[in-house]
PDB file of C-alpha atoms and ligand atoms in Angstrom:
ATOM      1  CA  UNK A   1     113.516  94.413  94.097  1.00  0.00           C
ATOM      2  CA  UNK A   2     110.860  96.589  95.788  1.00  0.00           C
ATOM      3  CA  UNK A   3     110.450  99.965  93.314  1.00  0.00           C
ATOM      4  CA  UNK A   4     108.757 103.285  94.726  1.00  0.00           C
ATOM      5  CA  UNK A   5     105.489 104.597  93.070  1.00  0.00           C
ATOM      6  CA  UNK A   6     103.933 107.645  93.499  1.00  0.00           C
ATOM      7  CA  UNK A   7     100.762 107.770  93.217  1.00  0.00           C
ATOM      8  CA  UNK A   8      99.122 111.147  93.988  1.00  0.00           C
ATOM      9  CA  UNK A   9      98.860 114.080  96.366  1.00  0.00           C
ATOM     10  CA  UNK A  10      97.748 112.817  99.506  1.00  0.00           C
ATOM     11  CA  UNK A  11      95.421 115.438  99.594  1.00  0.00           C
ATOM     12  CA  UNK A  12      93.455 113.803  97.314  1.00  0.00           C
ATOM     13  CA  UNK A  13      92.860 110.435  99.644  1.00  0.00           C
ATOM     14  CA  UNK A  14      89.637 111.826 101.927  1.00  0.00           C
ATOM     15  CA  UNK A  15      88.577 110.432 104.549  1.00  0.00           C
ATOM     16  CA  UNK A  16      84.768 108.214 103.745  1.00  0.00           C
ATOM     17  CA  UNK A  17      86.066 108.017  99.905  1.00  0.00           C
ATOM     18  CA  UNK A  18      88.144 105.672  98.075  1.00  0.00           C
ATOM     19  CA  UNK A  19      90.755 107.078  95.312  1.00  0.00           C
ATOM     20  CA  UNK A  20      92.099 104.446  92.489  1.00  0.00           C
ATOM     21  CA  UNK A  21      95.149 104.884  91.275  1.00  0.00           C
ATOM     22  CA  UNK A  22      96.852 102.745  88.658  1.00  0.00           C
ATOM     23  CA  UNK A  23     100.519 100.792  89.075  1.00  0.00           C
ATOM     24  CA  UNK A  24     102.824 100.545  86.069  1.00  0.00           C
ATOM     25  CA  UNK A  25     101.686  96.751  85.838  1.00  0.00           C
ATOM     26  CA  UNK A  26      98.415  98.416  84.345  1.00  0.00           C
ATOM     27  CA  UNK A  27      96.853  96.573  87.988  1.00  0.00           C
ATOM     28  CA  UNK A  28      95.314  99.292  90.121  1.00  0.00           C
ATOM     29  CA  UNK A  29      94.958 100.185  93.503  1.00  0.00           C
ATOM     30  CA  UNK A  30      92.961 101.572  96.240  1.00  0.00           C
ATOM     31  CA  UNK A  31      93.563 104.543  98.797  1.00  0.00           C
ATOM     32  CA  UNK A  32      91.711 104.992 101.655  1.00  0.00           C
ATOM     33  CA  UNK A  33      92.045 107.220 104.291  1.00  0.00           C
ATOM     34  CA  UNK A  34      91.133 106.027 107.652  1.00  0.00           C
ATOM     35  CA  UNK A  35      91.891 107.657 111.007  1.00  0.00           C
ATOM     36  CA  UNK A  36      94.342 110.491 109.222  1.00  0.00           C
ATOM     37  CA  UNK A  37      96.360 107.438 108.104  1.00  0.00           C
ATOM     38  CA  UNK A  38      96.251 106.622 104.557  1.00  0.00           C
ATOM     39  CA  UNK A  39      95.972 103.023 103.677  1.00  0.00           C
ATOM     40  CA  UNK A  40      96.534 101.387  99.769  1.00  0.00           C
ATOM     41  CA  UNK A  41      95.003  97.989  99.197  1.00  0.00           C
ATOM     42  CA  UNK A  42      94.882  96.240  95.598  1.00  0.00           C
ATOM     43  CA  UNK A  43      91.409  97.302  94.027  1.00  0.00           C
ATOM     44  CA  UNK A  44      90.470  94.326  92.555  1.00  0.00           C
ATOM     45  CA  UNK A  45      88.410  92.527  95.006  1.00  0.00           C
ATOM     46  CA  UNK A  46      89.408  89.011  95.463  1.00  0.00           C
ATOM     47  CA  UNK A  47      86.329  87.266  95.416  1.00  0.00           C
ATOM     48  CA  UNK A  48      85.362  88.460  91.794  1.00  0.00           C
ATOM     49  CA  UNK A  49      86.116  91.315  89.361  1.00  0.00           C
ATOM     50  CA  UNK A  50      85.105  94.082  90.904  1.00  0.00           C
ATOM     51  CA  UNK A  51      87.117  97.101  91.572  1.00  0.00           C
ATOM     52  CA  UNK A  52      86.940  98.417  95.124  1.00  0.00           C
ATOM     53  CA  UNK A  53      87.223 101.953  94.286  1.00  0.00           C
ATOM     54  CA  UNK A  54      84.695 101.832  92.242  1.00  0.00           C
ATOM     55  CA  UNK A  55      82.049  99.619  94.004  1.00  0.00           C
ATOM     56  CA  UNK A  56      83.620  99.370  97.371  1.00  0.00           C
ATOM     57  CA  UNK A  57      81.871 101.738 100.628  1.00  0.00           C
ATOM     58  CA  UNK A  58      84.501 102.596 103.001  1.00  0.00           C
ATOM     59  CA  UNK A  59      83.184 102.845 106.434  1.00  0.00           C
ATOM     60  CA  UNK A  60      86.104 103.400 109.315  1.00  0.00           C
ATOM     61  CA  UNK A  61      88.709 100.736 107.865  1.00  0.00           C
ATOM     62  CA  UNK A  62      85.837  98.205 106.369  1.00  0.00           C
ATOM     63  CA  UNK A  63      85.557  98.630 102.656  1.00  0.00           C
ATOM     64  CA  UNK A  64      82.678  96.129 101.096  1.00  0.00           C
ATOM     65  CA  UNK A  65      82.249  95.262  97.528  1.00  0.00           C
ATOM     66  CA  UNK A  66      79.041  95.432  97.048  1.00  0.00           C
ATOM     67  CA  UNK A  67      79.152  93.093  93.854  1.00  0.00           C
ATOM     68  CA  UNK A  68      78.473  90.153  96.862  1.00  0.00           C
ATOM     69  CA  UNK A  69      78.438  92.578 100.087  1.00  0.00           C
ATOM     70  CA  UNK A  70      82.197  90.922 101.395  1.00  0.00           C
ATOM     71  CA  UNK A  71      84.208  92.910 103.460  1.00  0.00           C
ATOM     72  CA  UNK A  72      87.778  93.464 104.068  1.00  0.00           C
ATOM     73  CA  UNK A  73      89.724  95.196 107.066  1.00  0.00           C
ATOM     74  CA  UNK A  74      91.866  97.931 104.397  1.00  0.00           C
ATOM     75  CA  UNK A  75      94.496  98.346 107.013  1.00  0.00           C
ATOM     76  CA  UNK A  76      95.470  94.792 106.933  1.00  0.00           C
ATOM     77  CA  UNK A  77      94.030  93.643 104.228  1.00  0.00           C
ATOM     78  CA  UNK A  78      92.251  90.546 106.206  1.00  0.00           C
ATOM     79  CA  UNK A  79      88.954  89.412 104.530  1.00  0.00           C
ATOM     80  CA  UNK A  80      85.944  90.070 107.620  1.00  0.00           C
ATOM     81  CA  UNK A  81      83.000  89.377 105.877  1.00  0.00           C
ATOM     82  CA  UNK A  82      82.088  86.336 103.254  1.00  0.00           C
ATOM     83  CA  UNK A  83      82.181  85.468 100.856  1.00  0.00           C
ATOM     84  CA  UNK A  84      85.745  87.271 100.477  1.00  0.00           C
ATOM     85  CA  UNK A  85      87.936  84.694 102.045  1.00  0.00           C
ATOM     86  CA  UNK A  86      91.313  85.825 100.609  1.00  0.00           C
ATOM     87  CA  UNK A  87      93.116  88.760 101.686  1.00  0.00           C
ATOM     88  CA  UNK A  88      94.061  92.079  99.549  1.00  0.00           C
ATOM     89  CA  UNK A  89      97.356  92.558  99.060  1.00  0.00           C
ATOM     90  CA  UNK A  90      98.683  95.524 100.819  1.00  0.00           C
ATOM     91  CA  UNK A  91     101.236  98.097 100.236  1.00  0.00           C
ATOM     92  CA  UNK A  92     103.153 100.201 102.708  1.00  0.00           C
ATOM     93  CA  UNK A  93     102.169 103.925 102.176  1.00  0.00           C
ATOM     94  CA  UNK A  94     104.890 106.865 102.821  1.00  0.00           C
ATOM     95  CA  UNK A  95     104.377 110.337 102.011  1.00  0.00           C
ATOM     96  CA  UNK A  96     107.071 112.459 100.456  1.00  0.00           C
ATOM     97  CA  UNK A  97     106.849 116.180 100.038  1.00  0.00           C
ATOM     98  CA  UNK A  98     102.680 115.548 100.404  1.00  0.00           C
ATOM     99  CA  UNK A  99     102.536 112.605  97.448  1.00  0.00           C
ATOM    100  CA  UNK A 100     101.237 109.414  98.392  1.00  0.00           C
ATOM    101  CA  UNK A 101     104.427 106.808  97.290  1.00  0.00           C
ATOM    102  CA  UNK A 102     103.905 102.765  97.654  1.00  0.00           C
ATOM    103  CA  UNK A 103     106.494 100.240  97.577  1.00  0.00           C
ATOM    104  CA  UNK A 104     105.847  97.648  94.748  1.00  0.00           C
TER     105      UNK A 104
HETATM  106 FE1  FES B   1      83.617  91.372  95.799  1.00  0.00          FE
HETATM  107 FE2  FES B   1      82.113  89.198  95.319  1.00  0.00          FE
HETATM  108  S1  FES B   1      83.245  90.368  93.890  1.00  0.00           S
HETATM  109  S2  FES B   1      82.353  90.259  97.207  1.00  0.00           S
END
């Protein structure tokens, strides 16, 4: 059964920066802001073990990992750019009274 997390204010998810924020799993994932719509992403890249907040450049809705320069589309998920192949898993974003909440 799907269970809400909140994350953080969505204030905090700026446009150009990633924000990592960690699940009850003890997983993590990634925010981005794109457009004025904010996007979350797992933050491990799938390729290797890197975490996209941390290494990733968000440009529009690409993030790379620049462990291997592979790129994913963070709205979607979708791998772009190789070597990623496989996509991120995604997570649909609501905001409630300005916190970012994920279904997981
Ligand atoms: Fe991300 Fe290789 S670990 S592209």
């Amino acid at each position: 059964m799907p269970e809400t997390v909140t994350l953080c204010a969505a204030e905090e998810v700026v446009e150009g920066e990633i924000k990592q924020a960690p699940l009850p799993d003890g997983s993590n994932v990634a925010l981005y802001r794109v457009d004025g719509t904010i996007y979350a992403t797992a933050d491990m890249c799938t390729h290797g073990e890197a975490s996209l907040a941390e290494e990733g450049i968000i440009s529009g809705k690409i993030v790379e990992c620049t462990f291997h320069f592979g790129t994913f589309d963070v709205t979607t998920g979708e791998p772009i750019g190789m070597p990623c192949e496989v996509a991120l898993k995604t997570y649909p974003v609501t905001i409630v009274d300005g916190q970012v909440q994920i279904e997981v």
